[in-house]
Structure formats: structure tokens, C-alpha cells
PDB file of C-alpha atoms and ligand atoms in Angstrom:
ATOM      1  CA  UNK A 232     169.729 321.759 155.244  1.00  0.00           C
ATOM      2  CA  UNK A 233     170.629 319.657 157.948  1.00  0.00           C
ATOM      3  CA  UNK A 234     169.370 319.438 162.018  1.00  0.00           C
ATOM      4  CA  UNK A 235     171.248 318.312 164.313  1.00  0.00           C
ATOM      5  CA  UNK A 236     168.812 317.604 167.058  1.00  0.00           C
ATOM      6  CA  UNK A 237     167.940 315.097 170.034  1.00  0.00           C
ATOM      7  CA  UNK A 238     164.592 313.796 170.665  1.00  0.00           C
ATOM      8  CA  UNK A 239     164.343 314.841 174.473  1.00  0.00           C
ATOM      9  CA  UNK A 240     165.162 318.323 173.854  1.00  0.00           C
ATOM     10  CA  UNK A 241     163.244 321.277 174.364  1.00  0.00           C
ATOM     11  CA  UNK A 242     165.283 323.358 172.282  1.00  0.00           C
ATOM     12  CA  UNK A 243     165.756 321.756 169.776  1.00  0.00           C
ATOM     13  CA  UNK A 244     162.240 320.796 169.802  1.00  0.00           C
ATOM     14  CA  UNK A 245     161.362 324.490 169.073  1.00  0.00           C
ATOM     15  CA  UNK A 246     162.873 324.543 165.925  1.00  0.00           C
ATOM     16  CA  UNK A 247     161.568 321.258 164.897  1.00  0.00           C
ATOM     17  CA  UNK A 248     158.261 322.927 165.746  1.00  0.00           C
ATOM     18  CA  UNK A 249     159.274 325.810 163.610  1.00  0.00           C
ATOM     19  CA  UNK A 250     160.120 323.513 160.599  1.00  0.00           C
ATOM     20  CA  UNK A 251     156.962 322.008 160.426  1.00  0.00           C
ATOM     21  CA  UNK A 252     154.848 325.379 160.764  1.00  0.00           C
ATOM     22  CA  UNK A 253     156.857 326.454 158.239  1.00  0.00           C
ATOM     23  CA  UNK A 254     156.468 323.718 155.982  1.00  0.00           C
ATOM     24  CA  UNK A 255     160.215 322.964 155.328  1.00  0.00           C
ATOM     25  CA  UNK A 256     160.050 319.151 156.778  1.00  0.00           C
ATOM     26  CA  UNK A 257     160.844 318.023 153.309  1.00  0.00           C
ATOM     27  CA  UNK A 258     164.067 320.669 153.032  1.00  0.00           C
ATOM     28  CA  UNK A 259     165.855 319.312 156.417  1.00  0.00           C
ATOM     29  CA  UNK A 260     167.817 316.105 157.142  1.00  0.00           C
ATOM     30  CA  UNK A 261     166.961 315.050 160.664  1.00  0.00           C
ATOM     31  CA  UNK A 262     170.690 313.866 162.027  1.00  0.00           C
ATOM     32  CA  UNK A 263     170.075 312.846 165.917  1.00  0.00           C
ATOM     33  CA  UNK A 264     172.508 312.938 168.277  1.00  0.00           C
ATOM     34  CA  UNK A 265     173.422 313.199 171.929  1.00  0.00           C
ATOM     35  CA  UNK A 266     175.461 316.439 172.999  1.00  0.00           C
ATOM     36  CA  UNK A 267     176.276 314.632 175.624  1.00  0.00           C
ATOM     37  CA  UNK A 268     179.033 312.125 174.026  1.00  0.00           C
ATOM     38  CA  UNK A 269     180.123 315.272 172.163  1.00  0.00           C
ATOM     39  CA  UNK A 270     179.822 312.759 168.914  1.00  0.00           C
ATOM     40  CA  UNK A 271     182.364 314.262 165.948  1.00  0.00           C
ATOM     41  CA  UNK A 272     179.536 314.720 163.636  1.00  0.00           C
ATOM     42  CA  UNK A 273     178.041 317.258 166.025  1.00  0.00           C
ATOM     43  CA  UNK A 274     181.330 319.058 167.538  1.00  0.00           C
ATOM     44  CA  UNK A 275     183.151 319.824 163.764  1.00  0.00           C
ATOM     45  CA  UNK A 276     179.622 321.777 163.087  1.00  0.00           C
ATOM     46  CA  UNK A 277     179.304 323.221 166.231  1.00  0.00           C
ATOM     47  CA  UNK A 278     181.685 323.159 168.801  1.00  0.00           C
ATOM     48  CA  UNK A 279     180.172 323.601 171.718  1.00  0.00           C
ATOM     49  CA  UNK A 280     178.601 320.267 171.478  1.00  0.00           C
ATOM     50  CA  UNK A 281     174.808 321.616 172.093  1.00  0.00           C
ATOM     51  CA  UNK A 282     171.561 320.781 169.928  1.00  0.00           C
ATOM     52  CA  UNK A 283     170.132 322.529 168.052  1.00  0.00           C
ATOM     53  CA  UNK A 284     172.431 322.941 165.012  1.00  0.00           C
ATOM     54  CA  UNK A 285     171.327 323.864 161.550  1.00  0.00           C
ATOM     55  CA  UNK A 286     173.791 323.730 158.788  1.00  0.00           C
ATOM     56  CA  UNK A 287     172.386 325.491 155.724  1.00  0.00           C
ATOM     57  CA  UNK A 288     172.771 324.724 151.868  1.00  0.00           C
ATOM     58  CA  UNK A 289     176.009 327.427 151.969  1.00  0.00           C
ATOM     59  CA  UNK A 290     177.236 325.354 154.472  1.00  0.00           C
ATOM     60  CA  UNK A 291     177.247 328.060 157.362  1.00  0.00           C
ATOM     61  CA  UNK A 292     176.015 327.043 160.635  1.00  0.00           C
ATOM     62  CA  UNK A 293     173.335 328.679 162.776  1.00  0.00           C
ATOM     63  CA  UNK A 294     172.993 327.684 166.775  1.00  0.00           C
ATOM     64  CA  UNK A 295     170.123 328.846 169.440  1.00  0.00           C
ATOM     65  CA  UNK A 296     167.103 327.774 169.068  1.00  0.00           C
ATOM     66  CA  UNK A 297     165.886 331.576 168.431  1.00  0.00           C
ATOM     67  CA  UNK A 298     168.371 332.195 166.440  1.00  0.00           C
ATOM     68  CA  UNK A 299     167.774 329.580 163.916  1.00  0.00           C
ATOM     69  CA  UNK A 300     163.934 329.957 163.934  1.00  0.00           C
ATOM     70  CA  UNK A 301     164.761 333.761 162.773  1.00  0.00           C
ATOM     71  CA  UNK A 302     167.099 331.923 159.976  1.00  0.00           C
ATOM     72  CA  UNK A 303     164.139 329.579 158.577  1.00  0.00           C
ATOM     73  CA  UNK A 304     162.179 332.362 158.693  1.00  0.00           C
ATOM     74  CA  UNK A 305     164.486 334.538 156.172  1.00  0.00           C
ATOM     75  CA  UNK A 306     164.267 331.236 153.951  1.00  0.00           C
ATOM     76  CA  UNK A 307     161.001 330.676 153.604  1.00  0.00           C
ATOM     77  CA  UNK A 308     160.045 334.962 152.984  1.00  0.00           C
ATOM     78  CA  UNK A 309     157.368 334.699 154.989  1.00  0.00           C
ATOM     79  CA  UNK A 310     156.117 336.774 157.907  1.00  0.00           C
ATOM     80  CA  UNK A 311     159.776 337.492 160.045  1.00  0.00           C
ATOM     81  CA  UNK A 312     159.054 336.278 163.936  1.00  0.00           C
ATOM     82  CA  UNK A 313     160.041 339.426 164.836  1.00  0.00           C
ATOM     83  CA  UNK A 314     158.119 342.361 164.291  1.00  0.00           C
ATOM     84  CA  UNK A 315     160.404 344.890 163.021  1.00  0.00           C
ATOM     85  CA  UNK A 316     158.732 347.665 164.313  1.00  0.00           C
ATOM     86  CA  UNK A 317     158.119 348.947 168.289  1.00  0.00           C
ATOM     87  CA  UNK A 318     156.467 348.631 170.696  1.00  0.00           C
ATOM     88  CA  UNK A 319     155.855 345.093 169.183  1.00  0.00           C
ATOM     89  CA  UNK A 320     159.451 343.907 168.650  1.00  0.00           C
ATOM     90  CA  UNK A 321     160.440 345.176 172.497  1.00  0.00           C
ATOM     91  CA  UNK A 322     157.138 342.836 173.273  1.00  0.00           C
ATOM     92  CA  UNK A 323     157.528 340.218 170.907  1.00  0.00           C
ATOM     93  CA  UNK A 324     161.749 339.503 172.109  1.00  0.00           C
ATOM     94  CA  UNK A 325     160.258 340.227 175.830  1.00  0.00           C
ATOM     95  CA  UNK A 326     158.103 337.252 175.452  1.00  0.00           C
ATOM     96  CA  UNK A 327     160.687 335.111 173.779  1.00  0.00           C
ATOM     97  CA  UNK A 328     163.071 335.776 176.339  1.00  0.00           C
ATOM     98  CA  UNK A 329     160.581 334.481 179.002  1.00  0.00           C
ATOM     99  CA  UNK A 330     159.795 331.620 177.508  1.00  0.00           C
ATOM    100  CA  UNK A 331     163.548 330.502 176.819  1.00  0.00           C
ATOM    101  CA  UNK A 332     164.211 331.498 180.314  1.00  0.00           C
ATOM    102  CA  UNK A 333     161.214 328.770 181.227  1.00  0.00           C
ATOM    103  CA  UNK A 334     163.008 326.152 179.588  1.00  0.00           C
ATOM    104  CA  UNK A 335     166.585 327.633 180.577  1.00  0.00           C
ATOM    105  CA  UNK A 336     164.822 326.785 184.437  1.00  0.00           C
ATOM    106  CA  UNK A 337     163.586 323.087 184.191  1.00  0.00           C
ATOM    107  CA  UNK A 338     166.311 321.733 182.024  1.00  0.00           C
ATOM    108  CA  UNK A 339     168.662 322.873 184.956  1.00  0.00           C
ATOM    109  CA  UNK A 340     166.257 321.117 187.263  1.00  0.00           C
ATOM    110  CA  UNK A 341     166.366 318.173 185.057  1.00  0.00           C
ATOM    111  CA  UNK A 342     170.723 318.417 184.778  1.00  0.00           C
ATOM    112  CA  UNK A 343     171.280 318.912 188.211  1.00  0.00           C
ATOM    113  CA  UNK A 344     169.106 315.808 188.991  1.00  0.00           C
ATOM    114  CA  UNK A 345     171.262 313.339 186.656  1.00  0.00           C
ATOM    115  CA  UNK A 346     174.414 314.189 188.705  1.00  0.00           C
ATOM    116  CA  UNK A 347     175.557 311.936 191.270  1.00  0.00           C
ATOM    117  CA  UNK A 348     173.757 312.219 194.546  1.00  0.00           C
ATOM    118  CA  UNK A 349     176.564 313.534 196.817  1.00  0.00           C
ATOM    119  CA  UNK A 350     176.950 316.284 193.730  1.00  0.00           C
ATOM    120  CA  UNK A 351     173.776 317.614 193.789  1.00  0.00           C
ATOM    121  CA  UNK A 352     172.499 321.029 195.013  1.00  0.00           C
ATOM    122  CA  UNK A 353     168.988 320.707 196.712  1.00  0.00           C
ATOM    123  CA  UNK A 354     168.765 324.345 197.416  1.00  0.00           C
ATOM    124  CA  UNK A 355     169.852 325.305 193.267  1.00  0.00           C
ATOM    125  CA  UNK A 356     166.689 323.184 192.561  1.00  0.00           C
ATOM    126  CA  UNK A 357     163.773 324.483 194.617  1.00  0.00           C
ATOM    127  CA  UNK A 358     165.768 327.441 192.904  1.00  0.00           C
ATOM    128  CA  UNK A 359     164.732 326.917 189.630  1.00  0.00           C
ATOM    129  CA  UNK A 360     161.403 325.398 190.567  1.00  0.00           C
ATOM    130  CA  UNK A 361     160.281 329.474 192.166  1.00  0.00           C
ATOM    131  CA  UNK A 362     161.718 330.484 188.983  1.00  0.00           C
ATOM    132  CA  UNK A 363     159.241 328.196 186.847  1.00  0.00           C
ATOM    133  CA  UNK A 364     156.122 328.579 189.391  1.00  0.00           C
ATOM    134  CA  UNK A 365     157.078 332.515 189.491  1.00  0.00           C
ATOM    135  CA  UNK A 366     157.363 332.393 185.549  1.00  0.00           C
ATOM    136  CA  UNK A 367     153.998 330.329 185.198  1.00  0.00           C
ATOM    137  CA  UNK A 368     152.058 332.657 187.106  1.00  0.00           C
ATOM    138  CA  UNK A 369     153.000 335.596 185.031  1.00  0.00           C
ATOM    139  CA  UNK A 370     152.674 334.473 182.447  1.00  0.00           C
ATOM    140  CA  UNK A 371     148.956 333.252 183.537  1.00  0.00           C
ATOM    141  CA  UNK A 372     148.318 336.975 184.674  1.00  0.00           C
ATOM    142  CA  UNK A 373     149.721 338.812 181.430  1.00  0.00           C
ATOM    143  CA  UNK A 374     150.438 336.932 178.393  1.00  0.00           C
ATOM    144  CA  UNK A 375     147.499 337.196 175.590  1.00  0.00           C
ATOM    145  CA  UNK A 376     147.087 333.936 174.746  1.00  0.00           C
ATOM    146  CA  UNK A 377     145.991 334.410 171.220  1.00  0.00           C
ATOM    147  CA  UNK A 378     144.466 331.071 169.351  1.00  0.00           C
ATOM    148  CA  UNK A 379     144.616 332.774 165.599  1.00  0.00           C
ATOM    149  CA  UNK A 380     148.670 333.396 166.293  1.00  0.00           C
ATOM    150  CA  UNK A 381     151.913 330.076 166.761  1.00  0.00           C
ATOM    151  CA  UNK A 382     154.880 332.366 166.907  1.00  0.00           C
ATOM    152  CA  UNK A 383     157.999 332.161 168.016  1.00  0.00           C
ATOM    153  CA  UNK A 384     157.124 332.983 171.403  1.00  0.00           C
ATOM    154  CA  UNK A 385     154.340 330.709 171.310  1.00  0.00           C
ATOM    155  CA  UNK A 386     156.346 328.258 169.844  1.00  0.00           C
ATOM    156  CA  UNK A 387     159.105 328.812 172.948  1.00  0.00           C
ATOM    157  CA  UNK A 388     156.271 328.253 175.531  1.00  0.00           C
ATOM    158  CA  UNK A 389     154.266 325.360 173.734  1.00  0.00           C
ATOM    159  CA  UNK A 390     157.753 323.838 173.795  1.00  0.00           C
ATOM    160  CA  UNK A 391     158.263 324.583 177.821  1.00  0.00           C
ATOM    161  CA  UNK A 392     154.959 323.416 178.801  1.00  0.00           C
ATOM    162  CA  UNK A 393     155.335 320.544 177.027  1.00  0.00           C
ATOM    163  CA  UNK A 394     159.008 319.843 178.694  1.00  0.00           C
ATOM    164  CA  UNK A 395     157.640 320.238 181.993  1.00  0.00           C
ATOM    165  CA  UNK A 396     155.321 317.676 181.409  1.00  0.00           C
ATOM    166  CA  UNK A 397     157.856 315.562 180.313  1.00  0.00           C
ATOM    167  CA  UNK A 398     159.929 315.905 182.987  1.00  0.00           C
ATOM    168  CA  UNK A 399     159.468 318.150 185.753  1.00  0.00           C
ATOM    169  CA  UNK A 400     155.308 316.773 186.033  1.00  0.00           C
ATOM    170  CA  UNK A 401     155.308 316.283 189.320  1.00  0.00           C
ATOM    171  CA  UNK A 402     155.725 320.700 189.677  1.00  0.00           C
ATOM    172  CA  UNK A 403     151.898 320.102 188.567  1.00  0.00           C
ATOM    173  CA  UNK A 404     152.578 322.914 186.609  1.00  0.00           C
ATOM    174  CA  UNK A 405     148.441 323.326 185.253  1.00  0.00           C
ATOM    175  CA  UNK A 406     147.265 323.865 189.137  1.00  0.00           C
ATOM    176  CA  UNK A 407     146.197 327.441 189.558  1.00  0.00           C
ATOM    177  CA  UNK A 408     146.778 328.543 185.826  1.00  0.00           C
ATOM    178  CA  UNK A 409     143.541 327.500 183.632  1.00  0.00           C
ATOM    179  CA  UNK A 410     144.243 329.617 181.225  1.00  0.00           C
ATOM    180  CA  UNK A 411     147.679 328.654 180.528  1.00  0.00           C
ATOM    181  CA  UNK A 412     146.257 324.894 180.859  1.00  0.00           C
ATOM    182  CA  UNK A 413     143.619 325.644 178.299  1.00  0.00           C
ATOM    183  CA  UNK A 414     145.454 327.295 175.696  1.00  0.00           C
ATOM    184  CA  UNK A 415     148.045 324.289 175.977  1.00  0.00           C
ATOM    185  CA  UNK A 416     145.305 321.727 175.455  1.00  0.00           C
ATOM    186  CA  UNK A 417     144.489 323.382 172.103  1.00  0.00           C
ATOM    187  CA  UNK A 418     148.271 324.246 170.840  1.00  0.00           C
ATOM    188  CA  UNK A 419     149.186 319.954 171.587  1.00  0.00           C
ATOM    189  CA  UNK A 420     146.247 319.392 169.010  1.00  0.00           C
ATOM    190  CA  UNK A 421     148.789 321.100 166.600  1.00  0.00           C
ATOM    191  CA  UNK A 422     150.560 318.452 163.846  1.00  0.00           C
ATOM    192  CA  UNK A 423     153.531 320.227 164.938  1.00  0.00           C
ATOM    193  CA  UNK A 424     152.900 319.940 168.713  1.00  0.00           C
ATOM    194  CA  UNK A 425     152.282 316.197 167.786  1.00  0.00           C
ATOM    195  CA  UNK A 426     154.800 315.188 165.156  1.00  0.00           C
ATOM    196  CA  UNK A 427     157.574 316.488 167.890  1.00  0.00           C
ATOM    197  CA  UNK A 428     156.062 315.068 170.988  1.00  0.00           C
ATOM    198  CA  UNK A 429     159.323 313.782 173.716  1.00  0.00           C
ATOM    199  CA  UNK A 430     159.118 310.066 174.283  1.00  0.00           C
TER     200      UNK A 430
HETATM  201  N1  GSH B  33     170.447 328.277 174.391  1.00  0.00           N
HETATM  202  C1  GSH B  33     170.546 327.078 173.583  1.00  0.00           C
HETATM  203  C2  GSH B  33     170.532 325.861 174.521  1.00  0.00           C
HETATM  204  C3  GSH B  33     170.904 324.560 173.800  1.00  0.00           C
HETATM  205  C4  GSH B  33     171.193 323.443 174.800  1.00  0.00           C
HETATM  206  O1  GSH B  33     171.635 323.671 175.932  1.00  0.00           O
HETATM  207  N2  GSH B  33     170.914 322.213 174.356  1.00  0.00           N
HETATM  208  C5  GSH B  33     171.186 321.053 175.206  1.00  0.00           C
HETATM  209  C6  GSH B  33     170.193 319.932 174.906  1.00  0.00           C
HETATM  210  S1  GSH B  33     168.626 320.212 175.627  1.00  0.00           S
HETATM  211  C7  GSH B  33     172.549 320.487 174.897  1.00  0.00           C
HETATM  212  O2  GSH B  33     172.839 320.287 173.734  1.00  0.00           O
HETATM  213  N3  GSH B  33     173.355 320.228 175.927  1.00  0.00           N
HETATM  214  C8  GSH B  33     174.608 319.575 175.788  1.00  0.00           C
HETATM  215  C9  GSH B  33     175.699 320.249 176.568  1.00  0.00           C
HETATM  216  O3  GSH B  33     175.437 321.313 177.171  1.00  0.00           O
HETATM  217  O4  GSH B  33     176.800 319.733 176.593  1.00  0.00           O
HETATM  218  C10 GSH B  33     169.381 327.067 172.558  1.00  0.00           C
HETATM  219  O5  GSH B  33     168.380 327.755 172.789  1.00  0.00           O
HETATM  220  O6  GSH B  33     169.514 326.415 171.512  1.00  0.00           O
END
């Protein structure tokens, strides 16, 4: 298998995540690149120039970061991400959809900052920064944050947290939500959380 991937990137650092929970480092070739340049490597496997990409031993490609965590999933036979029954699969997507919609938030924040100044839409930021403090906070107030559980939704926030950290620290995202700042302290101890750190 291959992964098309960028260092910087929180989605692409959920399904590096993934890969290493799962135990598959050793069955995926690491290719990075930057979307940005829309390199031809990238674009012929998927064309709309975005990370992450997995191309699988058949050759068929699998995009969005859910999607493909679903895929490795199916390959390794183990416990599906998903539960297939309800009310845990209506819960289970609920959460994933959250936390995608976390990251969905500060990587606009973090887009609409690179463009040039006279470009830039002040009011579409403080936006998206409501969205993430609004997000946070429920997620503070509802979420079980179980330790004995990384799943994909876990894996989708660990992933968030750790982007706005990267980039979007001075939303001092921890103030207000010990919980949520406690159960990230533990879940960056992971090798995963580690071995995939942004720099
Ligand atoms: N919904 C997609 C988002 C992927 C995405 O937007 N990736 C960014 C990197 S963080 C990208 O490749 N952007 C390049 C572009 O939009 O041209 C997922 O979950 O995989």
C-alpha cells in the first residue's frame, strides 16, 4: 500500500495514526507530498490534489481520512470502527462527524490566514474560531472520554487537538475544558500520538 500524505496535516495525520494502531507501518510506503503544487505523483492517484490518499495492493484508491481508516480496518479483520449496530453506529458516525468538523474549522482558520492580506476575511475567521470554542465546549460537556478505547473518533479528535496546538495555540484551546485537557495529556503519551507529531 502506498500513503500519500504531508507532514502538517491533520488529516492525513489521522490515518497515519490509524496505521500505527493498527500495526500496518510495515505494509505502507510513506510518499510525502504537498497538495498544494498539485505534484503529478499525487493528482494521477487522486485528482483532486488533497492528502490523504491510499492506493491499495489492487491498485484502487481510497480518499477521506474516514473513509480510508474504515478501509485499513477491513484489511486488517479486526474490530470495524464502526459499530454496525444502533444506537452505537448513529453515536459512533455522530462523534466522527464532530471531530472532522473540528479540524474542517481550524484548517480554514489556518487557509484563510496564508492568503494575501487584502484577501483575507476577518469576520470568516472569528467564524470558525465560535465554531471550534462552541465545538470544544461540547464536547467537554458530553463526550465520554473513555481511556480503555482509541477509535476512530478518538483518533479524529486526538488529531484536532493536536492541530490546534500546532497552529491555532494562541485559541488556548485547554482553558475552561480540563477534562478534554486531561484526556489529551494521556492520548499524546500514545506511540502513535508521538510517531506522527506536526513539526
Ligand atoms: N475531507 C478530507 C480533507 C483533506 C484535505 O483537505 N487535505 C488538505 C491537507 S490538510 C489538502 O490536501 N489540501 C490541498 C487542497 O485542498 O488543494 C479528508 O478528511 O481527508
Amino acid at each position: 500500500m502506498r500513503l500519500f500524505f504531508n507532514q502538517t496535516s491533520p488529516y492525513a495525520r489521522k490515518v497515519r495514526i490509524a496505521i500505527h494502531e493498527l500495526g500496518l507501518r510495515d505494509a505502507v510506503e510513506f510518499i510525502e507530498v504537498d497538495p498544494w503544487r498539485e505534484p503529478h505523483d499525487l493528482t494521477e492517484v487522486n485528482p483532486l490534489s488533497k492528502v490523504p490518499a491510499l492506493v491499495l495492493a489492487d491498485g484502487s484508491v481510497v480518499t477521506e481520512s474516514d473513509t480510508i481508516i474504515q478501509a485499513l480496518h477491513s484489511l486488517t479483520a479486526g474490530l470495524q470502527p464502526i459499530p454496525d449496530h444502533e444506537p452505537e453506529r448513529r453515536l459512533s458516525l455522530a462523534r466522527v462527524a464532530l471531530c472532522q468538523g473540528l479540524i474542517d474549522a481550524s484548517f480554514i482558520c489556518v487557509v484563510e490566514a496564508r492568503r494575501p492580506p487584502e484577501l483575507r476575511w476577518a469576520d470568516w475567521i472569528t467564524r470558525q474560531e465560535r465554531v471550534i470554542a462552541r465545538t470544544l465546549s461540547s464536547i467537554e460537556a458530553r463526550f465520554a472520554l473513555d481511556d480503555r478505547r482509541f477509535d476512530i473518533g478518538d483518533i479524529g479528535l486526538a488529531s484536532g487537538l493536536g492541530y490546534l496546538d500546532f497552529r491555532n495555540a494562541h485559541l488556548s484551546w485547554r482553558s475552561g475544558r480540563p477534562r478534554l485537557a486531561e484526556w489529551f495529556e494521556r492520548a499524546e503519551l500514545r506511540p502513535s500520538m508521538i510517531a506522527t507529531r506536526p513539526c
